[in-house]
XYZ file of C-alpha atoms in Angstrom:
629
model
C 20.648 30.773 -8.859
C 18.013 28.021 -9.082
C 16.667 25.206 -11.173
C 13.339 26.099 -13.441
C 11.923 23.008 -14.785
C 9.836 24.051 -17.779
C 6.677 22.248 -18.831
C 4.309 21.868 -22.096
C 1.606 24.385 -21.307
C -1.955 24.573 -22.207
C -2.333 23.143 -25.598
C -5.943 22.996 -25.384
C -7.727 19.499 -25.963
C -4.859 17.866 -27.209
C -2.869 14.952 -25.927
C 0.225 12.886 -26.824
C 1.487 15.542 -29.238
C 4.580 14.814 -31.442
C 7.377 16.647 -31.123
C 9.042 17.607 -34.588
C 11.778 20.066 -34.040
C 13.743 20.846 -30.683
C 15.135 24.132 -31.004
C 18.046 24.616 -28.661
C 20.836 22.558 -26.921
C 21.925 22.035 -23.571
C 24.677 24.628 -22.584
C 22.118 27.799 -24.401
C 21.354 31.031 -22.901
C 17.898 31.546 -23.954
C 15.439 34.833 -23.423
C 12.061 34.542 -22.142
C 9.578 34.060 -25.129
C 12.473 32.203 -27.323
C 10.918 29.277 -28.867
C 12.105 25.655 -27.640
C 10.271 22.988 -29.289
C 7.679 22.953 -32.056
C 4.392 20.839 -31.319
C 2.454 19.322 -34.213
C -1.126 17.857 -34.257
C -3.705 16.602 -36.695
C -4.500 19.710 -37.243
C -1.954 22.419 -36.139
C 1.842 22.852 -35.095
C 2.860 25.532 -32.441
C 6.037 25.887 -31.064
C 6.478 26.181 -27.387
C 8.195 29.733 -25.823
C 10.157 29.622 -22.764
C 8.815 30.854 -19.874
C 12.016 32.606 -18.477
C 15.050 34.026 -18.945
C 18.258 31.544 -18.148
C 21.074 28.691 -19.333
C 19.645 25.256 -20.037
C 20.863 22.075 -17.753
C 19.166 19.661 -18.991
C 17.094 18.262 -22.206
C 14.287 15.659 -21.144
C 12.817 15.530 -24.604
C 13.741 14.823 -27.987
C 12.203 14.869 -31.402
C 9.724 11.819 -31.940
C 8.814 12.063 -28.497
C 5.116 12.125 -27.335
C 4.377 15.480 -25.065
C 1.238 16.710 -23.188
C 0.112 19.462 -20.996
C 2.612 19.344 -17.509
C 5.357 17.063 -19.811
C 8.642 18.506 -18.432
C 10.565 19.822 -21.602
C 13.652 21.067 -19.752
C 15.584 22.359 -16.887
C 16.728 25.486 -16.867
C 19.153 27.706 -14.360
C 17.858 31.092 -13.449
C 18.433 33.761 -10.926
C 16.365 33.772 -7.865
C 13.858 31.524 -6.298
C 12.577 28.527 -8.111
C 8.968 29.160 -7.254
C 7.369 25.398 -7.464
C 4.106 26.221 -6.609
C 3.935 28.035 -9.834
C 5.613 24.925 -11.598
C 3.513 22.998 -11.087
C 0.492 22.195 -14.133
C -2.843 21.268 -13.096
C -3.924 18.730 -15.231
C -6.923 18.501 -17.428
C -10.090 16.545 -16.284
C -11.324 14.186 -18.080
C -15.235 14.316 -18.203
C -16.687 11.639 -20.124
C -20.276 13.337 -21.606
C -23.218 10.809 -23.439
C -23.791 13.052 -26.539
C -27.926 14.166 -26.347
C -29.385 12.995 -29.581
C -32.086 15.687 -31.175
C -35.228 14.897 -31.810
C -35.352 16.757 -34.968
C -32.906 19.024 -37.102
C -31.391 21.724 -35.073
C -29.281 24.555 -35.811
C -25.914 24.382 -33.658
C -23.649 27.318 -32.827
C -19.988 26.292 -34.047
C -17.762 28.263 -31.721
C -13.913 28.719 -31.077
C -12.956 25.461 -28.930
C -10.117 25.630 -26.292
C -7.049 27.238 -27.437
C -5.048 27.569 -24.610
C -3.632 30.788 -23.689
C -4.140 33.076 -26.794
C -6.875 35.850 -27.401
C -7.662 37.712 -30.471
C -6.256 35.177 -33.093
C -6.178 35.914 -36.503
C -8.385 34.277 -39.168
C -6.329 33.408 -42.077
C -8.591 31.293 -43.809
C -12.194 30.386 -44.154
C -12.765 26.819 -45.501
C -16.433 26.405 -46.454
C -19.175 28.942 -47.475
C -23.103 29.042 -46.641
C -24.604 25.816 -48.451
C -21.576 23.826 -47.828
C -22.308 20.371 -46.724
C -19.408 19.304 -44.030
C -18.751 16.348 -41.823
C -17.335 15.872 -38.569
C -13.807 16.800 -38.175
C -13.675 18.548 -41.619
C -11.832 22.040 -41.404
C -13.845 25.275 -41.238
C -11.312 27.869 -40.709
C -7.723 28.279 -40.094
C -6.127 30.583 -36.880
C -2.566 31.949 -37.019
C -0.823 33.019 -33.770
C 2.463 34.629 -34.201
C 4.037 31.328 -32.867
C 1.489 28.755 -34.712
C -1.126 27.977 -37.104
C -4.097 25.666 -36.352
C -7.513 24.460 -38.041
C -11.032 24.558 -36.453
C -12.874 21.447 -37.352
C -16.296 21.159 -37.408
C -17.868 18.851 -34.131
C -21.161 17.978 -35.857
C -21.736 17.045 -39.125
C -24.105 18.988 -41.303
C -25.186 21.695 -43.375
C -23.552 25.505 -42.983
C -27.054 27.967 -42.860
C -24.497 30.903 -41.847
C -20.535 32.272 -42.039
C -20.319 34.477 -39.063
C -16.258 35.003 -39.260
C -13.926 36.047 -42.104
C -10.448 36.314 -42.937
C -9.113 39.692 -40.817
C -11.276 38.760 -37.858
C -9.545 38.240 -34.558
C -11.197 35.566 -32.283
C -10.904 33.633 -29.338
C -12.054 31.002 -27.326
C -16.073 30.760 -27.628
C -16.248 33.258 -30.654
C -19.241 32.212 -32.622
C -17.431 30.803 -36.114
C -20.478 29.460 -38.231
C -23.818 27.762 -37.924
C -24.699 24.452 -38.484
C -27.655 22.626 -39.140
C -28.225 18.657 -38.362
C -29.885 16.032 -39.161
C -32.062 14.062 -36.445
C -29.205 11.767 -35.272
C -26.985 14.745 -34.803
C -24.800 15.168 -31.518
C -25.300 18.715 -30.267
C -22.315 18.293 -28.305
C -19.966 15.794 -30.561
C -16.621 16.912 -29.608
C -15.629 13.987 -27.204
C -12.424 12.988 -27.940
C -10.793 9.411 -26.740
C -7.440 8.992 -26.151
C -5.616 5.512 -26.759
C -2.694 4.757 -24.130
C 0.237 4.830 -25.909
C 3.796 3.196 -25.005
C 7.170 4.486 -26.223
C 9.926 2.050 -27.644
C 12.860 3.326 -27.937
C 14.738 2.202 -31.571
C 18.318 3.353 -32.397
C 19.708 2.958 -35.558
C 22.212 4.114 -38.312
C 21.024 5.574 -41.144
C 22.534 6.068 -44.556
C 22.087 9.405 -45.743
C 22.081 9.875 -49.670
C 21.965 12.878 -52.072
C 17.925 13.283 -53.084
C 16.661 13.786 -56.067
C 19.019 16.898 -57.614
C 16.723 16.885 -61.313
C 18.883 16.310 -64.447
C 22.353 17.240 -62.370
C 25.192 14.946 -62.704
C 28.261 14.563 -61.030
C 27.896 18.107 -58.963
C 31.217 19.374 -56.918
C 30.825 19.224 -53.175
C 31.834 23.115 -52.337
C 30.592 23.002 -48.295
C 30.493 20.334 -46.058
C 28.809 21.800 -43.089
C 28.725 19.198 -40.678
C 31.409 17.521 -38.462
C 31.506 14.276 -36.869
C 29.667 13.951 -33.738
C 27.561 16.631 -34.165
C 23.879 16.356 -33.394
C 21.430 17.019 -36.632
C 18.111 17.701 -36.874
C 15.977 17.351 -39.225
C 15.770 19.784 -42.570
C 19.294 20.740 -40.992
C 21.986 21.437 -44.038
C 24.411 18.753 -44.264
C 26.595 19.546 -47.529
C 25.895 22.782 -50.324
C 26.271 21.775 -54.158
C 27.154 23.240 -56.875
C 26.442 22.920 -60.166
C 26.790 25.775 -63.404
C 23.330 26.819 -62.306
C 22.838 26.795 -58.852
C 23.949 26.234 -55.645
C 21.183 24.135 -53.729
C 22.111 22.688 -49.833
C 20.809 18.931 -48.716
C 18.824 18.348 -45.579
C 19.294 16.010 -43.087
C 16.220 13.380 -43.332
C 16.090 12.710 -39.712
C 17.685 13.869 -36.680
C 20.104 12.082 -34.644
C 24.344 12.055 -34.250
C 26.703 12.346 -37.450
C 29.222 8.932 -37.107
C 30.822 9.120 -40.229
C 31.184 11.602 -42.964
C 31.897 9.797 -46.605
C 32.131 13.136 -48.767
C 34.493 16.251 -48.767
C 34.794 19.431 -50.352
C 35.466 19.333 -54.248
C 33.797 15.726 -54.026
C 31.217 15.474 -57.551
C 28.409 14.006 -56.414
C 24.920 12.614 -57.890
C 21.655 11.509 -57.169
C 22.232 8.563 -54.725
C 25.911 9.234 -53.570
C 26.476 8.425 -49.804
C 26.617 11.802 -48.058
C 27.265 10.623 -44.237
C 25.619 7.874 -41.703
C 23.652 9.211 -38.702
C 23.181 7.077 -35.843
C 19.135 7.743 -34.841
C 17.327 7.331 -31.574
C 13.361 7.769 -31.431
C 10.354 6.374 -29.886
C 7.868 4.237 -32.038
C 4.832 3.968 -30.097
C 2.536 1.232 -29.848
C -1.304 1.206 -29.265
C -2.823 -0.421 -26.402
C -5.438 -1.745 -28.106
C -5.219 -2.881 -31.962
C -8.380 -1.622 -32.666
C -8.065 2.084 -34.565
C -10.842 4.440 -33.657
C -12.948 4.583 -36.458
C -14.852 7.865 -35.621
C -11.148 9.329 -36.605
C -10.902 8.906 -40.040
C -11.743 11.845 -42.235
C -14.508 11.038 -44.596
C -14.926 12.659 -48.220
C -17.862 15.498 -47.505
C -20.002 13.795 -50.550
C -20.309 10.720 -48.425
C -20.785 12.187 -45.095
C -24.540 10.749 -45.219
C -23.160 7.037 -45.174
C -20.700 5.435 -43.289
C -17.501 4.341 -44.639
C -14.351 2.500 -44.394
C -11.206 4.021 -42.752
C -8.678 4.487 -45.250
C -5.660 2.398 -45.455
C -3.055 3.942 -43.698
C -0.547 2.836 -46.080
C -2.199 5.874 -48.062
C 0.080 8.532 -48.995
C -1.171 12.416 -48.210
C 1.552 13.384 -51.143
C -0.462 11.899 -53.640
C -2.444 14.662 -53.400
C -0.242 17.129 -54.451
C -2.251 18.648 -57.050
C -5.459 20.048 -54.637
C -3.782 19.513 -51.090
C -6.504 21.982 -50.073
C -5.974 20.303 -46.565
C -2.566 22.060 -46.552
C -0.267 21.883 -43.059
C 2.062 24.077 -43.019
C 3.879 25.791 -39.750
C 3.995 29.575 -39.468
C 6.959 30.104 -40.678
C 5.975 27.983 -43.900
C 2.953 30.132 -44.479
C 5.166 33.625 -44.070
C 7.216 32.615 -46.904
C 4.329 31.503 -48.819
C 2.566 34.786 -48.609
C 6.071 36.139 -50.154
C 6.534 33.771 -52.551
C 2.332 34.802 -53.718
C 2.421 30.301 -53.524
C -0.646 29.138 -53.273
C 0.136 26.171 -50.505
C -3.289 24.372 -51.725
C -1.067 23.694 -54.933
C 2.242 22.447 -53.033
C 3.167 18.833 -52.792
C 3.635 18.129 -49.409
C 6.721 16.184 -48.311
C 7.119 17.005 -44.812
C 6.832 14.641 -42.443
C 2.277 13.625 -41.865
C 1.856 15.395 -44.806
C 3.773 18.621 -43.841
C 4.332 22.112 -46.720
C 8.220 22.364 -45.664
C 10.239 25.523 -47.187
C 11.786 22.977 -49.547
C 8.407 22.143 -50.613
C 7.480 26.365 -51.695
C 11.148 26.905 -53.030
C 10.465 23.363 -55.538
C 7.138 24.280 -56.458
C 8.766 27.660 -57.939
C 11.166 26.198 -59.421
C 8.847 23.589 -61.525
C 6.821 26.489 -62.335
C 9.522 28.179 -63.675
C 10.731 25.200 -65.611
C 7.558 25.090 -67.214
C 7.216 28.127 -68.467
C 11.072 28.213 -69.819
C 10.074 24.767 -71.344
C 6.905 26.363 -73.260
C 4.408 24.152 -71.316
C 2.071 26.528 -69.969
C -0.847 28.001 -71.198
C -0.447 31.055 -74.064
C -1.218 33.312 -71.516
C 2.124 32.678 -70.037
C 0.986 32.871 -66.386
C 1.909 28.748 -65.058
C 2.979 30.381 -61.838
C -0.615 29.448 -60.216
C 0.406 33.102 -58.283
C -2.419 34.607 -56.537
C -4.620 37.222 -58.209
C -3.675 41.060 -57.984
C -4.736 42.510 -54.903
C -8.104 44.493 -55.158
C -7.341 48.448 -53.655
C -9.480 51.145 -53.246
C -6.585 53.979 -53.100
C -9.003 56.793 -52.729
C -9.438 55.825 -49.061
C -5.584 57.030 -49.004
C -5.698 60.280 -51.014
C -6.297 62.087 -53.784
C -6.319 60.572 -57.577
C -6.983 60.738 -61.055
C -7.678 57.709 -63.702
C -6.125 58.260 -66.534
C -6.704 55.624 -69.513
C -3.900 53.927 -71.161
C -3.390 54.396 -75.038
C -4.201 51.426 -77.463
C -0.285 51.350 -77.724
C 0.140 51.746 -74.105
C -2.141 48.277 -73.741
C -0.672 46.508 -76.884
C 3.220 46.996 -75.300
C 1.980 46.249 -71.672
C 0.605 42.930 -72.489
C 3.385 42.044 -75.231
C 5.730 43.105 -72.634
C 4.756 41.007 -69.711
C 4.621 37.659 -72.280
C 7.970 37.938 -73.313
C 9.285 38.510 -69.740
C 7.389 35.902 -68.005
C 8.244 32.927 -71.312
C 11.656 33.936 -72.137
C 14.759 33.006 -69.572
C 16.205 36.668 -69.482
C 20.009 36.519 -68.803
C 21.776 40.332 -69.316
C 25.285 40.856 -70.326
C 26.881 44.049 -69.464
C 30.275 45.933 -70.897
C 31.719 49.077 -71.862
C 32.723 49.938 -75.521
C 35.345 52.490 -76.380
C 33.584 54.795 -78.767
C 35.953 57.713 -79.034
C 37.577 56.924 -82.100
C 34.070 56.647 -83.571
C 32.342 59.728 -81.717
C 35.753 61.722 -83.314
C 34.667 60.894 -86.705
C 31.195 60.902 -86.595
C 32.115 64.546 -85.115
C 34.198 65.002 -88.417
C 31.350 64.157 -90.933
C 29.107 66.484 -89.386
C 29.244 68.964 -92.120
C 29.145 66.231 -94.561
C 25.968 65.000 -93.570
C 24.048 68.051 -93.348
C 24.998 68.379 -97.077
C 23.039 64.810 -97.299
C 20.450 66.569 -95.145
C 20.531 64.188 -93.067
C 21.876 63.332 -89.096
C 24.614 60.621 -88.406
C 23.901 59.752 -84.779
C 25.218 56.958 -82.830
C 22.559 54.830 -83.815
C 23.248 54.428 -87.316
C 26.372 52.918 -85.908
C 25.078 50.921 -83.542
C 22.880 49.113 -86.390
C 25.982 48.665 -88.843
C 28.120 47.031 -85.650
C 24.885 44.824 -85.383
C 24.316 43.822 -88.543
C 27.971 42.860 -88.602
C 28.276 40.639 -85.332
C 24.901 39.155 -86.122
C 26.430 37.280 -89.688
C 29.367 36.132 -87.380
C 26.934 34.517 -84.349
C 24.076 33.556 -86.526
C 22.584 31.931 -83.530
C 21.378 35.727 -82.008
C 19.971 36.035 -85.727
C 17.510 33.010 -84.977
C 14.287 32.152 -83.441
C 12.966 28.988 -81.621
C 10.287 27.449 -83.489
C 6.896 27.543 -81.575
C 7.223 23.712 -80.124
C 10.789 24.055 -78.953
C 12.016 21.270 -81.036
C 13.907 23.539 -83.728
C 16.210 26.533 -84.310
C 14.933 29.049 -87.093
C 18.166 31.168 -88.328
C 17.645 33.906 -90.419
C 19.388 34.562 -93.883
C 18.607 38.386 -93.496
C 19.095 40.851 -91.090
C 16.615 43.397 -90.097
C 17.247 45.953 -87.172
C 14.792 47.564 -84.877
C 15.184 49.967 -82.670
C 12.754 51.084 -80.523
C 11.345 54.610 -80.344
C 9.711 56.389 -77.595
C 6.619 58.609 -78.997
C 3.424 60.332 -77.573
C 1.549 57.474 -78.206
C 4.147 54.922 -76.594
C 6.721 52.621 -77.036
C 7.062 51.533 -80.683
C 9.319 49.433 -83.391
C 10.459 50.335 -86.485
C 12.644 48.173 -88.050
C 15.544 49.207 -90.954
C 15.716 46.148 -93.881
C 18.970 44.693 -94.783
C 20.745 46.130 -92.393
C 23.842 44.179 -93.977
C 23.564 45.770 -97.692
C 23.272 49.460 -96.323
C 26.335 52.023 -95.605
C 25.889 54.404 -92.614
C 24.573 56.744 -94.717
C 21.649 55.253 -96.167
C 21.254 53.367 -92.444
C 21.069 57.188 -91.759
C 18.200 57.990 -93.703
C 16.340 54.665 -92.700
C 16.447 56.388 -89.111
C 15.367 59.652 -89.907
C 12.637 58.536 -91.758
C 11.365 55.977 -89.285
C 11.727 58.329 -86.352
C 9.585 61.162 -88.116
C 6.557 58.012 -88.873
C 6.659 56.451 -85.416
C 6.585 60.581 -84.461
C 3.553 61.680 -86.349
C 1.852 58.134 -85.988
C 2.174 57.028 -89.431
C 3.955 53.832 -88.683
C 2.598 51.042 -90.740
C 2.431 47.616 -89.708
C 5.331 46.829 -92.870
C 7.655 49.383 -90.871
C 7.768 46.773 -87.847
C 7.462 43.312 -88.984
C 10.365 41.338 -89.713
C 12.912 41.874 -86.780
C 15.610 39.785 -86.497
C 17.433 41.542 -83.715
C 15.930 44.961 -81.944
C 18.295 47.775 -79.950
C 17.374 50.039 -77.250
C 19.331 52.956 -76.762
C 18.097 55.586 -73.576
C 21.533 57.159 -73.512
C 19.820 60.559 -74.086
C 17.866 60.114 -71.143
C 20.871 58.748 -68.793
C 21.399 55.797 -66.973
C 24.708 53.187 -66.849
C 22.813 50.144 -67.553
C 19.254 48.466 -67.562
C 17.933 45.023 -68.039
C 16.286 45.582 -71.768
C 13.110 42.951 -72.364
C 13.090 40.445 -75.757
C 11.152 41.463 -78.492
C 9.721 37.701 -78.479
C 10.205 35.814 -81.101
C 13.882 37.611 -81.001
C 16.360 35.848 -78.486
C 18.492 38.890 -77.803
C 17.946 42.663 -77.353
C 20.884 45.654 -77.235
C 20.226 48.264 -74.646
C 22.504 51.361 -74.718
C 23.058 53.841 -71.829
C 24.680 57.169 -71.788
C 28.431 57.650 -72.590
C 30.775 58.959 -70.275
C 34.647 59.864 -70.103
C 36.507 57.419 -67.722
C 39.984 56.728 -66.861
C 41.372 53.895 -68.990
C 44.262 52.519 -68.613
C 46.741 51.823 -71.681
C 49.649 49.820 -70.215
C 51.736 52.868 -69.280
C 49.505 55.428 -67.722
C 45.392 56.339 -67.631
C 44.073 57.947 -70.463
C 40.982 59.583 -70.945
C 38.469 57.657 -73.268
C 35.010 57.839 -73.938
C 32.796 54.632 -73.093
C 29.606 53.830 -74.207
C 27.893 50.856 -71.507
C 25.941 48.009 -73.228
C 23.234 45.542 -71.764
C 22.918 42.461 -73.539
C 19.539 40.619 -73.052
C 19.698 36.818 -74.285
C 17.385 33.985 -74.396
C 19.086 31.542 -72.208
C 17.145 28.649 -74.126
C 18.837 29.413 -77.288
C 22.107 31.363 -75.984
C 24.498 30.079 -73.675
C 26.813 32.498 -71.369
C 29.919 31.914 -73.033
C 28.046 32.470 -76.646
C 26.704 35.734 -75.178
C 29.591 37.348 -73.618
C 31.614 36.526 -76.945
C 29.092 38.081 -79.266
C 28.900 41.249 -76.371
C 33.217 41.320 -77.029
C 32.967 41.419 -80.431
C 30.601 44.040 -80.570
C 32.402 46.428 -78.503
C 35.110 45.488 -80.574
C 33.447 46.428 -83.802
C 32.520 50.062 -82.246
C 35.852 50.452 -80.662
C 37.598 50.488 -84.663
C 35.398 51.143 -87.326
C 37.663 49.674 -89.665
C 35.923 46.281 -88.824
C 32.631 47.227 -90.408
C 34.236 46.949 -93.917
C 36.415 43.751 -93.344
């Protein structure tokens, strides 16, 4: 056994890099390649893999520190020799280079600087186009690694006369990115970078950890408390899960540092500002050796990259750009999820720490999104998602196909369809009715109704139970009114049911449902069915739904997720029936059960509202004698 100590590698150029996340503990086995810290820049952050295989001894850094190339991270015990000739890090020179002015414009070769030890990175992102106008320092593309993500900025400042690279490309060190051309005064070789000395004071203090900003929840039960006392946080670590009616949502730890005391417990109600626990933190805050910042650092807009101009303030905030953070940083692990999610990150209000996209950050930007569209405050179209736009395929490199043109009804539904899923806050309700009694004397009026010449089928049924459980929950007989503000309810009650024909999905609707017997309900069907058959709906056959079932128990299934017919707020799906053993109090009995999936606008109709209404509809099939009380 022997002592590794492992070191920062090559991190290219940089210097003094912040540490933001230390991902193990003294005491760990780790495997060669796990990651141990995570490095952030300006412009990138990379975590660091170990080197070998082995337990770790010792921690000699912690988060807020300042690292560089040859920094010791760690000591770790291995098996074998400690070889220390290979420990040791050769530092960087330092070359200090006068920049050679050009006479005249020149085109300059932007090329893939020092990237320590990867090859064939991908391009994820290319920032500027031919025509472009950029200054020194702005980003041209962004790199992914499988451990990190980092921005090329430009050295010179100028005008982009060609894009050699795209997204897909692997590069490395010296590829040729772009071309540049500059003015007179331009630098062919601007990339000098000056370091500042910086000292490290160490600070140790306790902080006061609240609950954040939870949105309108109030007084929100405590159901995991996931921390103990002494134990050493980090930061975006979970400290306690809520709980609310909706949602269960954890709360990260702001910083990192040592729990000392832990104010709540479980089944504690909580709200925005409550005390959580005090941490006891220990960091660096460096200091500059000289007061004067290096103005050649500061980012400049690329409209004023002809004229100098004053650093910002660095009292600035980056999340006030929330709304076009096209400067987005964002570790890998951020951008995997974000490809998921379809989040655009340029869109995401940063809140990480130097203007980081955290995981937080993607999950709250869906969830606002979200909000607004169940609130009605996106555009008609219904898409307030910002997603990105549907992938462009050419499937014919894969195989053989065929284009087949959708039907006027097929392109009417589809769009229909997708609006009332993406604006209306689907909840479903699912139960089983007992509908042998009923299927045992629809059986018995067979005869009867081919006298009538017409068919009783389950569906005339279905409409009558309806009609009925609609006049005692008028709510699910309403509509919202197009601003939100107020609740239409209906005085009449008209049925549709949808129908599935050669030309596609259609609507019919039967007219006061309430006033009609099963009979005449009967006929309504029959005649409805045969239209929406032949094409001979009319547009007065489906207007003027107040509630709409779908029943596909002829085609199978046990249950299905039925979309609103907006501006409806509930829908009946109906699946296949099927005997099952119920049991009576004394023994199991054979019964036939029909299963139900109740779709509800959640804006209008509340879980406990909807699984009432569901009830008494299975009630009102399971005893006909309900439909005439």
């Amino acid at each position: 056994m022997s002592i590794e100590i492992v070191k920062v590698p090559d991190i290219g150029d940089y210097d003094n890099v912040d540490v933001i996340e230390v991902n193990v503990a003294e005491g760990d086995v780790i495997a060669e390649e796990d990651s141990l810290i995570t490095l952030e820049t300006d412009k990138a952050s990379m975590e660091v893999p170990s080197p070998v295989a082995g337990k770790i001894t010792k921690l000699t850094v912690k988060v807020g520190d300042k690292v560089s190339q040859g920094t010791a991270i760690m000591e770790v015990e291995v098996e074998g020799s400690s070889d220390q000739a290979a420990a040791t890090q050769s530092q960087p020179q330092s070359t200090s280079q006068a920049p050679a002015a050009a006479a005249a414009s020149q085109i300059i070769d932007v090329e893939v600087p020092d990237i320590g030890d990867y090859d064939s990175v991908d391009v994820i992102e290319v920032s500027v186009k031919v025509g472009d106008e950029v200054a020194e320092e702005d980003s041209l593309i962004t790199l992914e690694t499988d451990k990190a993500s980092m921005e090329v900025p430009s050295p010179v400042a100028g005008k982009v006369v060609e894009v050699v690279t795209k997204v897909g490309d692997k590069v490395s060190q010296g590829s040729l990115i772009l071309k540049v051309e500059t003015g007179a005064s331009a630098s062919a070789s601007a990339i000098e970078q000056t370091q500042q000395p910086v000292t490290a004071q160490t600070t140790e203090e306790v902080v006061n950890v609240e609950v954040p900003d939870i949105g309108d929840y109030d007084n929100v039960d405590v159901i995991e408390v996931s921390v103990n006392v002494g134990d050493k946080v980090e930061e975006e670590d979970s400290l306690v899960t809520l709980e609310t009616d909706k949602a269960s949502m954890e709360v990260p730890s702001p910083v990192a540092g040592e729990v000392v005391e832990i104010v709540t417990k479980v089944g504690d109600k909580v709200s925005q500002g409550s005390l959580i626990l005090k941490v006891k933190t220990q960091g660096s805050a460096p200091t500059q050796a000289s007061s004067q910042p290096a103005a050649a650092k500061q980012e400049t807009p690329k409209q004023q990259a002809a004229t100098p101009a004053a650093p910002a303030p660095a009292s600035s905030s980056v999340n006030e750009s929330a709304v076009d953070n096209s400067n987005a940083h964002a570790s890998p692990a951020v951008r995997k999820l974000a490809r998921i999610l379809n989040v655009d990150l340029s869109k995401v209000k940063a809140t990480g720490r130097k203007g980081r996209i955290t995981k937080e950050d993607c999950y709250n930007y869906i969830k606002n999104a979200v909000s607004q569209v169940q609130s009605g405050k996106v555009a008609a179209s219904g898409n307030g998602l910002d997603l990105l736009d549907d992938p462009v395929v050419d499937f014919a490199k894969f195989g053989e196909i065929e284009t087949q043109p959708l039907s006027r009804i097929n392109k009417i539904s589809a769009k229909n369809l997708h609006r009332n899923w993406v604006k209306i806050p689907h909840v479903t309700f699912y139960d089983d009715a007992d509908v042998t009694d009923l299927e045992e004397f629809r059986s018995s009026k067979k005869a009867f109704a081919e006298k009538k010449g017409i068919k009783i089928t389950p569906l005339s049924f279905l409409v009558k139970a309806a009609a009925v459980a609609l006049q005692e929950f008028p709510r699910f007989n309403s509509s919202l009114s197009n601003d939100g503000e107020n609740l239409i309810v209906k005085k009449y009650y008209n049925i549709g049911f949808a129908a599935d024909t050669p030309a596609g999905l259609m609507v019919p609707v039967i007219k006061d449902a309430d006033k009609k017997g099963i009979i005449e309900i009967s006929k309504d069907i029959m005649e409805l069915a045969g239209k929406a058959r032949d094409g001979k709906l009319g547009a007065k056959d489906m207007a003027g739904a107040t509630f709409t079932i779908s029943s596909i128990g002829v085609l199978g299934t046990t249950a299905f997720t039925p979309i609103i017919n907006m501006p409806e707020v509930a829908i009946m799906g109906v699946s296949k029936t099927a005997v099952k053993p119920v049991w009576n109090g004394k023994e199991f009995i054979p019964r036939t059960m029909l299963p139900l999936s109740l779709s509800t606008d959640h804006r209008v109709i509340d879980g406990a509202l909807a699984a009432k209404f569901l009830t008494r509809y299975c009630q009102i099939l399971s005893d006909l004698r309900e439909i005439i009380m």
